[in-house]
Short mmCIF file of C-alpha atoms in Angstrom, two decimals:
data_model
loop_
_atom_site.label_atom_id
_atom_site.label_comp_id
_atom_site.label_asym_id
_atom_site.label_seq_id
_atom_site.Cartn_x
_atom_site.Cartn_y
_atom_site.Cartn_z
CA MET C 1 -56.45 58.97 -86.90
CA LYS C 2 -58.58 56.13 -87.08
CA LYS C 3 -55.65 53.72 -87.38
CA ASN C 4 -54.99 54.89 -84.40
CA LEU C 5 -57.86 54.88 -82.29
CA VAL C 6 -58.31 51.34 -83.48
CA PHE C 7 -54.23 50.54 -82.22
CA VAL C 8 -55.15 52.16 -78.92
CA SER C 9 -58.07 49.67 -78.37
CA LEU C 10 -56.59 46.68 -79.29
CA LEU C 11 -53.84 47.67 -77.03
CA LEU C 12 -56.40 48.24 -74.12
CA PHE C 13 -58.35 44.62 -75.23
CA PHE C 14 -54.65 43.13 -74.43
CA CYS C 15 -53.97 44.45 -71.29
CA LEU C 16 -57.28 43.47 -70.18
CA MET C 17 -57.03 40.22 -70.78
CA PHE C 18 -53.36 39.67 -69.52
CA GLY C 19 -55.18 41.27 -66.30
CA ALA C 20 -57.34 38.76 -66.11
CA PHE C 21 -55.51 35.82 -66.69
CA ALA C 22 -52.64 37.50 -63.94
CA SER C 23 -55.67 37.26 -61.45
CA GLY C 24 -56.68 33.86 -62.18
CA TRP C 25 -52.99 32.56 -61.56
CA LEU C 26 -52.73 34.72 -58.16
CA GLY C 27 -56.01 33.68 -56.88
CA GLY C 28 -55.01 30.07 -57.36
CA SER C 29 -51.38 30.08 -55.84
CA LEU C 30 -50.49 33.67 -53.95
CA GLY C 31 -54.01 33.77 -52.61
CA ASP C 32 -53.74 30.45 -50.81
CA SER C 33 -50.79 30.91 -49.94
CA LEU C 34 -51.87 34.30 -48.49
CA GLU C 35 -55.03 32.42 -46.66
CA ASN C 36 -53.13 29.63 -45.56
CA SER C 37 -50.34 32.31 -43.68
CA MET C 38 -53.16 34.48 -42.01
CA LYS C 39 -54.77 30.80 -40.67
CA GLY C 40 -51.47 29.80 -39.33
CA TRP C 41 -51.64 33.17 -37.48
CA LEU C 42 -54.80 32.98 -36.43
CA GLY C 43 -54.53 29.63 -35.17
CA SER C 44 -51.74 30.41 -33.07
CA GLU C 45 -52.99 33.26 -31.58
CA GLN C 46 -56.48 30.85 -30.90
CA LYS C 47 -54.64 28.33 -29.05
CA ASN C 48 -53.48 31.17 -26.76
CA ALA C 49 -56.22 33.18 -26.15
CA PRO C 50 -58.76 31.93 -23.30
CA LYS C 51 -61.65 30.23 -24.45
CA SER C 52 -64.13 33.04 -22.80
CA SER C 53 -62.63 35.08 -25.79
CA LEU C 54 -63.77 33.14 -28.57
CA ASP C 55 -67.31 34.28 -28.71
CA THR C 56 -67.84 37.37 -27.98
CA HIS C 57 -71.91 37.25 -27.50
CA SER C 58 -71.64 33.77 -25.45
CA GLN C 59 -68.67 35.96 -23.34
CA ALA C 60 -71.38 39.04 -22.90
CA SER C 61 -74.03 36.26 -21.29
CA GLN C 62 -71.50 34.67 -19.34
CA ASN C 63 -70.07 37.79 -17.80
CA ASP C 64 -74.06 38.74 -17.40
CA VAL C 65 -74.33 36.16 -15.05
CA ILE C 66 -71.29 36.20 -13.19
CA ILE C 67 -71.78 40.21 -12.55
CA ILE C 68 -75.10 39.56 -11.24
CA ASN C 69 -74.66 36.53 -9.09
CA ALA C 70 -71.22 38.32 -7.53
CA LYS C 71 -73.35 41.40 -7.02
CA GLU C 72 -75.75 39.94 -4.72
CA ILE C 73 -72.82 38.25 -2.60
CA SER C 74 -71.19 41.15 -2.72
CA LEU C 75 -74.07 42.82 -0.76
CA GLN C 76 -74.56 39.93 1.34
CA ASN C 77 -71.15 39.27 2.49
CA LEU C 78 -68.41 41.30 0.46
CA SER C 79 -67.47 44.78 1.16
CA SER C 80 -66.25 45.20 -2.80
CA HIS C 81 -67.21 43.53 -6.30
CA PRO C 82 -65.43 40.43 -6.54
CA GLU C 83 -61.77 40.54 -8.24
CA GLU C 84 -61.05 38.42 -11.18
CA GLY C 85 -58.91 35.75 -8.35
CA ASP C 86 -61.89 35.51 -6.12
CA PHE C 87 -63.59 33.49 -8.80
CA GLN C 88 -60.45 30.93 -8.22
CA ASP C 89 -61.82 30.78 -4.53
CA TRP C 90 -65.62 30.21 -5.39
CA GLU C 91 -64.74 27.51 -7.19
CA ASN C 92 -63.30 25.46 -4.04
CA ALA C 93 -66.08 26.94 -1.96
CA SER C 94 -69.64 25.40 -2.57
CA LEU C 95 -71.23 28.27 -5.21
CA PRO C 96 -74.43 27.21 -7.64
CA PRO C 97 -73.35 25.20 -10.94
CA SER C 98 -74.78 28.25 -12.89
CA ILE C 99 -71.47 30.00 -11.42
CA LEU C 100 -69.11 27.42 -11.35
CA ASP C 101 -69.95 26.77 -15.33
CA THR C 102 -69.25 30.03 -16.89
CA LEU C 103 -65.84 30.37 -14.76
CA GLU C 104 -62.79 29.25 -16.50
CA LYS C 105 -59.37 29.44 -15.47
CA THR C 106 -56.06 30.99 -17.32
CA PRO C 107 -52.70 28.95 -17.70
CA SER C 108 -51.16 30.98 -15.21
CA GLN C 109 -54.19 30.92 -12.47
CA GLN C 110 -54.12 26.46 -13.12
CA LYS C 111 -50.20 26.37 -12.08
CA SER C 112 -50.26 29.02 -9.17
CA PRO C 113 -53.41 29.80 -7.81
CA LYS C 114 -54.19 32.95 -6.26
CA LYS C 115 -55.26 32.47 -2.42
CA THR C 116 -57.06 35.22 -0.97
CA GLN C 117 -58.16 35.71 2.29
CA HIS C 118 -62.14 35.18 1.99
CA PRO C 119 -65.30 33.49 4.38
CA ALA C 120 -64.29 30.16 4.86
CA SER C 121 -67.26 29.47 2.63
CA TYR C 122 -69.97 30.82 0.63
CA PRO C 123 -73.82 30.46 0.69
CA ASN C 124 -76.31 29.11 -1.74
CA THR C 125 -76.80 32.39 -3.54
CA SER C 126 -80.33 31.18 -4.18
CA LYS C 127 -80.61 31.27 -0.36
CA LEU C 128 -78.99 34.16 0.71
CA SER C 129 -80.29 36.78 3.29
CA ALA C 130 -79.36 39.57 5.41
CA PRO C 131 -76.71 38.82 7.94
CA THR C 132 -78.20 38.46 11.34
CA PRO C 133 -76.59 41.07 13.93
CA HIS C 134 -74.53 39.73 16.40
CA PRO C 135 -76.61 40.46 20.04
CA GLU C 136 -73.87 42.57 20.92
CA SER C 137 -73.54 45.03 17.75
CA ALA C 138 -77.39 45.27 18.17
CA ASN C 139 -76.91 46.53 21.63
CA THR C 140 -79.18 43.69 22.77
CA PRO C 141 -78.38 42.28 26.11
CA THR C 142 -77.73 38.64 26.45
CA PRO C 143 -80.46 36.36 28.38
CA PRO C 144 -79.03 34.86 31.12
CA LYS C 145 -79.41 31.03 30.65
CA ASN C 146 -80.28 28.37 33.17
CA LEU C 147 -82.84 30.72 35.42
CA PRO C 148 -84.82 28.57 37.88
CA LYS C 149 -88.09 28.70 36.93
CA LYS C 150 -90.82 30.08 38.93
CA PRO C 151 -92.78 27.23 40.67
CA ALA C 152 -96.79 27.41 39.85
CA PRO C 153 -98.69 28.43 42.95
CA LYS C 154 -99.88 25.80 44.73
CA ASN C 155 -103.97 24.84 44.22
CA ALA C 156 -103.82 27.85 41.40
CA GLN C 157 -106.65 27.84 39.18
CA LYS C 158 -108.22 24.72 41.39
CA PRO C 159 -111.98 24.85 42.25
CA LYS C 160 -113.06 25.02 46.16
CA LEU C 161 -114.18 22.47 48.58
CA ALA C 162 -115.33 23.52 52.03
CA ILE C 163 -115.57 20.57 54.38
CA ILE C 164 -117.12 21.33 57.60
CA MET C 165 -117.23 18.54 60.85
CA ASP C 166 -120.33 19.19 62.90
CA ASP C 167 -121.07 17.87 66.42
CA MET C 168 -117.09 18.70 67.66
CA ALA C 169 -117.60 18.04 71.45
CA TYR C 170 -114.56 16.24 72.98
CA PRO C 171 -110.78 16.47 72.46
CA TRP C 172 -110.22 13.45 70.81
CA GLN C 173 -112.50 14.46 67.86
CA LEU C 174 -110.01 17.56 67.28
CA LYS C 175 -106.93 15.58 67.72
CA SER C 176 -108.12 12.88 65.38
CA LEU C 177 -108.86 15.87 62.59
CA HIS C 178 -105.52 17.43 63.55
CA GLN C 179 -103.92 14.46 62.64
CA LEU C 180 -105.90 14.28 58.98
CA GLY C 181 -103.67 17.48 58.12
CA LEU C 182 -106.50 18.61 55.85
CA LYS C 183 -107.81 22.12 55.96
CA ILE C 184 -111.11 21.01 57.41
CA THR C 185 -113.17 23.78 59.81
CA PRO C 186 -114.43 21.93 62.87
CA SER C 187 -118.00 23.61 64.09
CA PHE C 188 -118.09 23.27 68.02
CA PHE C 189 -121.29 22.66 70.08
CA PRO C 190 -121.94 25.70 72.43
CA TYR C 191 -121.23 25.52 75.80
CA ASN C 192 -123.46 23.07 78.23
CA ASP C 193 -122.89 20.53 80.65
CA ASP C 194 -122.13 17.97 78.49
CA ASN C 195 -119.86 19.79 76.06
CA LYS C 196 -117.71 22.65 78.68
CA LEU C 197 -114.65 21.89 76.54
CA THR C 198 -115.45 23.29 73.41
CA PRO C 199 -114.95 27.48 74.10
CA LYS C 200 -111.46 26.25 75.18
CA MET C 201 -110.63 23.68 72.82
CA ALA C 202 -111.89 26.63 70.10
CA ALA C 203 -109.55 29.33 71.38
CA ASN C 204 -106.58 27.40 69.75
CA GLU C 205 -108.02 27.03 66.21
CA ALA C 206 -106.90 29.18 63.64
CA PHE C 207 -110.72 29.04 62.38
CA TYR C 208 -113.55 27.68 63.75
CA MET C 209 -117.83 27.75 63.38
CA VAL C 210 -120.23 27.05 66.13
CA HIS C 211 -122.74 24.33 65.77
CA LEU C 212 -125.79 25.80 67.15
CA PRO C 213 -128.80 23.77 67.59
CA LEU C 214 -132.16 24.71 66.30
CA GLU C 215 -135.76 22.83 67.13
CA ALA C 216 -136.44 19.99 65.33
CA LEU C 217 -139.66 18.21 64.15
CA HIS C 218 -138.75 14.35 65.36
CA PHE C 219 -135.40 14.95 67.09
CA TYR C 220 -134.16 16.51 70.75
CA GLN C 221 -130.96 15.97 72.76
CA SER C 222 -131.67 16.99 76.49
CA PRO C 223 -127.84 18.04 77.30
CA HIS C 224 -128.08 20.80 74.66
CA ARG C 225 -129.74 24.21 75.13
CA TRP C 226 -132.07 24.64 71.78
CA ILE C 227 -133.51 27.64 69.96
CA LYS C 228 -137.26 26.75 69.53
CA THR C 229 -139.55 28.68 67.47
CA GLY C 230 -141.99 30.98 69.26
CA GLN C 231 -138.90 32.53 71.49
CA THR C 232 -139.06 36.57 71.56
CA PRO C 233 -136.06 38.24 69.86
CA GLU C 234 -134.36 38.96 73.23
CA GLU C 235 -134.88 35.50 74.56
CA ILE C 236 -132.32 34.41 71.28
CA GLU C 237 -130.09 37.35 71.30
CA ASP C 238 -129.35 36.35 74.95
CA TYR C 239 -127.98 33.27 74.08
CA ILE C 240 -126.46 34.32 71.02
CA ALA C 241 -124.50 37.00 73.14
CA GLN C 242 -123.15 34.36 75.38
CA ILE C 243 -122.08 32.19 72.44
CA LYS C 244 -119.89 35.26 71.39
CA HIS C 245 -118.82 35.54 74.48
CA ASP C 246 -117.54 31.99 74.81
CA PHE C 247 -116.33 32.31 71.53
CA PRO C 248 -114.44 35.61 70.92
CA LYS C 249 -113.45 34.74 67.26
CA LEU C 250 -116.57 33.36 65.95
CA ALA C 251 -118.12 34.56 62.38
CA PHE C 252 -120.00 31.66 61.19
CA ILE C 253 -122.97 29.68 62.79
CA ASN C 254 -124.30 26.38 61.40
CA ASN C 255 -127.59 24.66 62.53
CA HIS C 256 -127.69 21.49 64.07
CA THR C 257 -131.03 19.57 63.50
CA GLY C 258 -133.54 22.49 63.01
CA SER C 259 -135.81 20.87 60.35
CA LYS C 260 -138.86 22.78 62.51
CA PHE C 261 -137.33 26.22 63.65
CA SER C 262 -135.17 26.81 60.04
CA ALA C 263 -139.06 26.48 58.26
CA SER C 264 -140.48 29.29 60.26
CA TYR C 265 -140.26 32.88 58.32
CA PRO C 266 -140.87 35.21 61.24
CA ASP C 267 -138.48 32.84 63.81
CA MET C 268 -135.60 32.61 61.21
CA LYS C 269 -135.88 36.24 60.35
CA ASN C 270 -135.55 37.20 64.05
CA PHE C 271 -132.61 35.10 64.44
CA ILE C 272 -131.00 35.94 61.09
CA ASP C 273 -131.34 39.56 62.37
CA ILE C 274 -129.72 39.06 65.66
CA LEU C 275 -126.85 37.17 63.94
CA GLU C 276 -126.09 40.00 61.82
CA LYS C 277 -125.93 42.42 64.64
CA TYR C 278 -123.28 40.46 66.20
CA GLY C 279 -121.20 40.20 63.14
CA ILE C 280 -122.24 36.69 62.48
CA THR C 281 -122.77 34.88 59.02
CA PHE C 282 -125.24 32.05 59.24
CA VAL C 283 -124.24 28.67 56.98
CA ASP C 284 -127.92 26.79 56.39
CA SER C 285 -127.26 23.19 56.89
CA ARG C 286 -130.18 22.77 55.32
CA THR C 287 -131.72 19.70 57.41
CA THR C 288 -135.19 20.50 55.63
CA ALA C 289 -136.28 21.72 51.96
CA ASP C 290 -138.67 24.15 53.42
CA THR C 291 -136.06 26.76 55.13
CA LYS C 292 -136.84 30.02 54.92
CA ALA C 293 -132.92 31.43 54.72
CA PRO C 294 -132.72 31.61 51.17
CA GLU C 295 -136.19 33.58 51.11
CA ILE C 296 -134.60 35.72 54.06
CA TYR C 297 -131.21 36.53 52.18
CA ALA C 298 -132.73 37.43 49.42
CA GLN C 299 -134.71 39.77 50.78
CA MET C 300 -131.34 41.29 52.38
CA GLN C 301 -129.72 41.22 48.82
CA LYS C 302 -127.15 39.57 50.66
CA PRO C 303 -125.37 36.10 49.46
CA LEU C 304 -126.34 32.52 51.62
CA LEU C 305 -124.00 30.15 52.06
CA SER C 306 -125.65 26.76 52.13
CA ARG C 307 -124.59 23.00 52.88
CA GLU C 308 -124.68 21.23 49.33
CA VAL C 309 -122.88 17.09 50.39
CA PHE C 310 -123.59 15.73 53.35
CA LEU C 311 -120.79 13.14 53.85
CA ASP C 312 -121.92 10.59 56.43
CA ASN C 313 -125.73 10.29 56.39
CA HIS C 314 -124.53 6.50 56.31
CA ALA C 315 -121.53 5.07 58.42
CA ASN C 316 -119.94 3.12 55.75
CA THR C 317 -116.18 4.06 54.46
CA LYS C 318 -117.17 3.15 50.97
CA LYS C 319 -120.24 5.38 51.00
CA ILE C 320 -118.60 8.34 52.31
CA LEU C 321 -115.80 8.04 49.99
CA HIS C 322 -118.67 8.04 47.22
CA GLN C 323 -120.07 11.31 48.56
CA ILE C 324 -116.74 12.76 49.00
CA LYS C 325 -116.76 12.29 45.20
CA ILE C 326 -119.90 13.75 44.36
CA ALA C 327 -118.86 16.94 46.54
CA ILE C 328 -115.45 17.13 44.16
CA ALA C 329 -117.60 16.98 41.30
CA LEU C 330 -119.91 19.84 41.99
CA ALA C 331 -116.82 21.83 43.23
CA LYS C 332 -115.51 21.29 39.87
CA LYS C 333 -118.67 22.38 38.18
CA LYS C 334 -119.29 25.43 39.84
CA GLY C 335 -116.17 26.46 40.95
CA TYR C 336 -116.81 25.81 44.54
CA ALA C 337 -118.98 23.12 47.45
CA ILE C 338 -119.73 23.24 50.56
CA ALA C 339 -119.54 19.81 52.11
CA ILE C 340 -120.90 18.38 55.97
CA CYS C 341 -119.31 15.37 57.86
CA HIS C 342 -119.05 14.10 61.53
CA PRO C 343 -116.07 12.80 63.80
CA HIS C 344 -117.23 9.24 63.19
CA LYS C 345 -114.36 6.30 62.76
CA GLU C 346 -115.61 5.93 59.54
CA THR C 347 -115.19 9.56 58.04
CA PHE C 348 -111.88 9.86 59.49
CA HIS C 349 -110.83 6.57 57.29
CA ALA C 350 -112.40 7.80 54.43
CA LEU C 351 -110.75 10.96 54.85
CA ALA C 352 -107.50 9.95 55.16
CA ILE C 353 -108.27 7.37 52.00
CA ALA C 354 -109.19 10.70 50.00
CA LYS C 355 -106.13 12.79 51.19
CA LYS C 356 -104.16 10.35 48.80
CA SER C 357 -105.47 11.31 45.19
CA LEU C 358 -109.08 12.34 45.78
CA PHE C 359 -108.50 16.13 47.10
CA ASP C 360 -105.66 16.65 44.10
CA GLY C 361 -108.55 17.93 42.08
CA VAL C 362 -109.32 20.73 43.94
CA GLU C 363 -108.36 23.11 46.95
CA LEU C 364 -109.63 22.41 50.40
CA VAL C 365 -110.35 26.01 51.72
CA THR C 366 -111.90 26.76 55.07
CA ILE C 367 -115.66 28.61 55.25
CA ASP C 368 -114.58 32.35 54.98
CA THR C 369 -112.93 31.77 51.85
CA ILE C 370 -116.04 30.15 50.05
CA PHE C 371 -118.12 33.19 51.51
CA ASP C 372 -115.29 35.65 50.09
CA GLU C 373 -115.70 34.37 46.60
CA VAL C 374 -119.30 34.09 46.81
CA LYS C 375 -119.85 37.66 47.80
CA LYS C 376 -117.34 39.07 45.07
CA SER C 377 -119.72 36.74 42.42
CA TYR C 378 -123.11 38.41 44.17
CA ALA C 379 -122.08 41.82 43.55
CA LYS C 380 -121.30 41.24 40.47
#
């Protein structure tokens, strides 16, 4: 029995040794043959396979880039997710390098590329934005082109300058004023033996004033009828009523001289009250700094119009032009100004020069326009 066990053990030992020897021989020859055969088969498959299938991890990351950007584009320009054939057209378009680098053509695509209908070019995906709807699709009317622009209103927002030309008595004076073509208010002397034509001259004017002589301290002209200090209210009213009859459209009176009369409070109070009764507004020529008109109008709680610049105290064209510039500057500073001039040859000449450019910065108006502006401000 023991001999049989030894025999079996030796037999098993030799079988194991033979098996180890056979395994080493096969590993060196048959194993190499099998390995080379597998490599050759795998190599042929690798040559025919797309590059994107070689690296599974790389494929996943690249596909992620393509899909993300493709979805961004589809949201903006395409109705569905791009198919494989769409990538080929992208390469011919201006796509970002990040997308072009991840795309690979198959051999079949290189030989006969598939053409699909797409927009002429795709925008850069880094600058994509929602498409602007066509005006018709948004129900927005297309504005008409080349509409004529509304002209700016003449003299809009310009400061106002009222120029009164006093001492109007003769037709040649009025004719010279008309020839200027400027909006200057004529102020006529009342009817008297030396100025019989003034009512008729005023009748054809759209707007005018009366230049009423008031008593002066050191000045007197015999042809005029003067309102003097100490006259009764009845005497003053009789004269004002006659003036209103001669000049039916009269609404404004300014004083000729008057350094004595306008400095007298009681006389001025009677005079202004009578003017108010006849619907006439007083414009103070300010022939004296002692005028009581501002005090009286303040008590009446009404605005007073006063002369601010005399243009032609000196009959010199250059000096008159200087005074015109002062009046314009004052109008620009406060919004309006009132100036007084006279029908002198030098005054007409200076006004003609100023017309060329000096008056461009202001609006020449009649005194009633100034009064309307002052009343609005006074009411506030």
